[in-house]
Amino acid sequence: MAVRAVRGAVQLDRDEAGHMDERVGALLTAVMERNALTADDLISIWFTATPDLHSDFPAAAARKLGIVDVPLICAQELDVRGAMPRVVRVLAHIESDRPRSEINHVYLGAAAALRKDIAQ
């Protein structure tokens, strides 16, 4: 089994903890479903949030989904002028037999504009 990485992002409408849980939960669910993953396939997940998000840690949404024994870490995204606001990004390291070309990266809603080169 190989170690692979899955990327994804979602833009929040507002900086509220419940909304963050909902949107990040939807992102993680989509990453898992589109790549036929279970929690046992996860090695670790990095989360970044843009500097305008303060209401909660994105990793809290993963814990609420039942991802409880996987190492998670949160960091602040670079504060780049003109960057899309209120964005949470994920980088999940997984075990998978899929070739790299068959990994499905997930960019939900307006965040799809961040990676127009990746088919959604």
Tab-separated table of C-alpha atoms in Angstrom:
chain	number	residue	atom	x	y	z
A	1	MET	CA	0.000	0.000	0.000
A	2	ALA	CA	1.344	3.442	-0.911
A	3	VAL	CA	1.233	6.708	0.978
A	4	ARG	CA	-0.674	9.341	-0.990
A	5	ALA	CA	-1.768	12.923	-0.340
A	6	VAL	CA	-5.217	14.373	-0.959
A	7	ARG	CA	-5.811	18.123	-1.163
A	8	GLY	CA	-8.982	20.080	-0.701
A	9	ALA	CA	-10.464	23.423	0.292
A	10	VAL	CA	-13.727	25.096	1.142
A	11	GLN	CA	-14.727	28.722	1.560
A	12	LEU	CA	-16.871	29.653	4.545
A	13	ASP	CA	-19.676	32.191	4.271
A	14	ARG	CA	-18.964	33.543	7.753
A	15	ASP	CA	-16.616	33.025	10.692
A	16	GLU	CA	-18.795	31.027	13.093
A	17	ALA	CA	-17.812	27.786	14.807
A	18	GLY	CA	-20.982	25.900	13.837
A	19	HIS	CA	-20.664	26.993	10.226
A	20	MET	CA	-16.996	25.962	10.179
A	21	ASP	CA	-17.911	22.522	11.546
A	22	GLU	CA	-20.565	22.145	8.854
A	23	ARG	CA	-18.392	23.228	5.916
A	24	VAL	CA	-15.191	21.466	6.990
A	25	GLY	CA	-17.242	18.363	7.799
A	26	ALA	CA	-18.705	18.457	4.278
A	27	LEU	CA	-15.208	18.829	2.810
A	28	LEU	CA	-13.807	15.887	4.778
A	29	THR	CA	-16.834	13.745	3.955
A	30	ALA	CA	-16.407	14.502	0.247
A	31	VAL	CA	-12.666	13.698	0.381
A	32	MET	CA	-13.439	10.372	2.058
A	33	GLU	CA	-16.301	9.446	-0.277
A	34	ARG	CA	-14.631	10.472	-3.555
A	35	ASN	CA	-11.544	8.450	-2.659
A	36	ALA	CA	-13.370	5.473	-1.080
A	37	LEU	CA	-11.553	6.032	2.213
A	38	THR	CA	-12.301	4.998	5.768
A	39	ALA	CA	-10.807	6.515	8.900
A	40	ASP	CA	-8.365	3.575	8.997
A	41	ASP	CA	-6.871	4.789	5.689
A	42	LEU	CA	-5.944	8.172	7.166
A	43	ILE	CA	-2.373	8.757	8.332
A	44	SER	CA	-2.618	12.459	9.240
A	45	ILE	CA	-4.387	15.645	8.208
A	46	TRP	CA	-3.017	19.196	7.994
A	47	PHE	CA	-5.530	22.021	8.077
A	48	THR	CA	-4.825	25.646	7.245
A	49	ALA	CA	-7.200	28.545	7.694
A	50	THR	CA	-6.931	32.057	6.318
A	51	PRO	CA	-6.083	34.722	8.926
A	52	ASP	CA	-9.669	36.012	8.967
A	53	LEU	CA	-10.980	32.793	10.583
A	54	HIS	CA	-10.922	32.844	14.394
A	55	SER	CA	-14.048	31.024	15.602
A	56	ASP	CA	-12.678	27.474	15.952
A	57	PHE	CA	-10.013	25.000	14.928
A	58	PRO	CA	-10.859	23.261	11.629
A	59	ALA	CA	-9.627	19.983	13.136
A	60	ALA	CA	-12.545	20.092	15.579
A	61	ALA	CA	-14.854	19.202	12.680
A	62	ALA	CA	-12.820	16.051	12.004
A	63	ARG	CA	-13.145	14.957	15.615
A	64	LYS	CA	-16.916	15.509	15.430
A	65	LEU	CA	-17.006	13.201	12.379
A	66	GLY	CA	-15.400	10.469	14.467
A	67	ILE	CA	-11.838	10.877	13.222
A	68	VAL	CA	-10.411	10.545	16.708
A	69	ASP	CA	-7.180	8.528	16.482
A	70	VAL	CA	-5.578	10.299	13.511
A	71	PRO	CA	-2.974	13.029	14.092
A	72	LEU	CA	-4.394	16.428	13.093
A	73	ILE	CA	-2.753	19.839	13.053
A	74	CYS	CA	-3.962	23.345	12.252
A	75	ALA	CA	-1.935	26.266	10.943
A	76	GLN	CA	-2.601	29.725	9.606
A	77	GLU	CA	-2.469	30.214	5.852
A	78	LEU	CA	-0.182	32.930	4.491
A	79	ASP	CA	-1.761	36.383	4.569
A	80	VAL	CA	-1.427	37.176	0.860
A	81	ARG	CA	-3.005	40.371	-0.430
A	82	GLY	CA	-5.951	39.571	-2.721
A	83	ALA	CA	-6.248	35.930	-1.620
A	84	MET	CA	-9.677	34.367	-1.285
A	85	PRO	CA	-11.040	35.065	2.227
A	86	ARG	CA	-12.447	32.595	4.786
A	87	VAL	CA	-10.832	29.475	3.305
A	88	VAL	CA	-9.965	26.232	5.060
A	89	ARG	CA	-7.561	23.950	3.216
A	90	VAL	CA	-6.726	20.314	3.959
A	91	LEU	CA	-3.805	18.080	3.104
A	92	ALA	CA	-4.590	14.502	4.105
A	93	HIS	CA	-1.959	11.791	4.030
A	94	ILE	CA	-3.535	8.423	3.296
A	95	GLU	CA	-2.732	4.796	2.608
A	96	SER	CA	-4.141	3.763	-0.751
A	97	ASP	CA	-3.633	1.312	-3.580
A	98	ARG	CA	-4.821	3.967	-6.042
A	99	PRO	CA	-2.201	5.428	-8.357
A	100	ARG	CA	-1.507	9.114	-7.774
A	101	SER	CA	-3.381	9.973	-10.969
A	102	GLU	CA	-6.593	8.495	-9.519
A	103	ILE	CA	-6.591	10.490	-6.280
A	104	ASN	CA	-9.569	12.861	-6.234
A	105	HIS	CA	-8.791	16.281	-4.791
A	106	VAL	CA	-11.856	18.146	-3.546
A	107	TYR	CA	-12.498	21.890	-3.833
A	108	LEU	CA	-16.030	22.756	-2.780
A	109	GLY	CA	-18.091	25.760	-3.853
A	110	ALA	CA	-16.176	28.955	-4.556
A	111	ALA	CA	-12.922	27.258	-3.484
A	112	ALA	CA	-12.968	25.403	-6.823
A	113	ALA	CA	-11.519	28.608	-8.293
A	114	LEU	CA	-8.329	27.955	-6.323
A	115	ARG	CA	-7.440	24.956	-8.472
A	116	LYS	CA	-9.022	25.288	-11.895
A	117	ASP	CA	-6.406	22.812	-13.168
A	118	ILE	CA	-7.923	19.951	-11.149
A	119	ALA	CA	-11.134	18.437	-12.488
A	120	GLN	CA	-13.867	18.525	-9.875
